[in-house]
Amino acid sequence: MPPFNTSQPSPVTFSLLGIPGLEHLHVWIGIPFCSMYLVAVVGNVTILVVVRAERSLHEPMFLFLCMLSVTDLVLSTSTLPRMLCLFWLGARDIAFDACLTQMFFIHSFTTMESGFFLAMAIDRYVAICDPLHHTTILTHARITFMGIIVVIRGVAFFSPHPILLRQLPYCRTGIIAHTYCEFMAVVKLACVDTGATTRYSLSVASVIGSGDAILIAVSYAFILHSVFRLPSREASFKALGTCGSHVCVILVFYSTAGFSIFTHRFGKNVPAHIHIFIANMYLLVPPFLNPIVYGVRTKKIREHVFRALGVKVA
């Protein structure tokens, strides 16, 4: 594709570079990425089908889990198929409007993922610290309201991104040094000062991410405090095992997302291939792990899946 040598507000196409320096490994990198995507799709669809079919699972925890599963499906599907076309078919060109659309879905649904992690942490806090009033506090109406707020927040704060980028003139090469249309990678192609736009994006991502992470940490601190006060050692270990696996998934999400955000701000010396590889992880790993941690390790869902498959469980 020819480079953009003159200023133009809306280029026809961009070209995705992939992972700089690792182009010769794209085919091999695509294999584990594809495997993770397939597990994510099958796992999250299974959770949605099981919870919908079984009325006994229409509890706060499983309703929030369904919201998280939908988010995971949209987030992974908006990135992985296009990324695999790049890795395996060498399809680098992406239309400008398609690029902006992908960017909106990635950033808004990543924010929703963070919001649903927080909602699930609140649910676990109420379930463990005030179990007698769990269903009366988290009614279906309140769960629906919380879900709507999470969605509105993700859409509202990141709708300006594609609008801002559409207004910018582009006079540099149309090559995006990334595997997908990330906001910071695209904004670098503009031929005007984008300091204010960049600061807005980083500030919103930092405030939302750090705010959610702090509230989740506080919730699990109260949970741990309550768990250690349980009279039964067996019950304490069971609760710790469940919370521990949840915390591991949350840590993977926030550590990789935080690394990506702060690399844009401070990590000028971080090699591009490391930054981009880790940026892919917070889009791929949580959708892959969530069905395993929240689904397979949840006894009620596991039993219903086995029953549907005709497998007898002792």
XYZ file of C-alpha atoms in Angstrom, residues 18-22 29 33 177-180 255-257 259-261 263-264 267 269-282:
34
model
C 1.754 -7.207 13.554
C 4.413 -7.784 16.216
C 7.526 -5.838 15.111
C 10.622 -8.016 15.021
C 8.620 -11.231 15.282
C 2.205 -17.323 17.396
C -3.795 -17.531 20.024
C 2.815 -0.924 14.446
C 0.407 -3.274 16.209
C -1.703 -6.411 15.739
C -4.975 -4.490 16.025
C -1.294 -6.209 35.429
C -1.171 -6.603 31.641
C -3.580 -3.708 31.006
C 1.646 -2.421 31.816
C 0.269 -1.396 28.433
C -1.093 1.928 29.720
C 4.333 1.844 28.802
C 2.651 4.432 26.600
C 8.097 3.067 28.951
C 12.665 2.097 26.274
C 10.439 -0.999 26.380
C 10.951 -3.029 23.156
C 7.945 -2.759 20.843
C 7.483 -6.527 20.489
C 7.267 -6.973 24.282
C 4.775 -4.142 24.647
C 2.547 -5.394 21.824
C 2.730 -9.027 22.942
C 1.609 -8.103 26.474
C -1.060 -5.774 25.058
C -2.479 -8.844 23.294
C -2.486 -10.797 26.548
C -5.044 -8.661 28.361
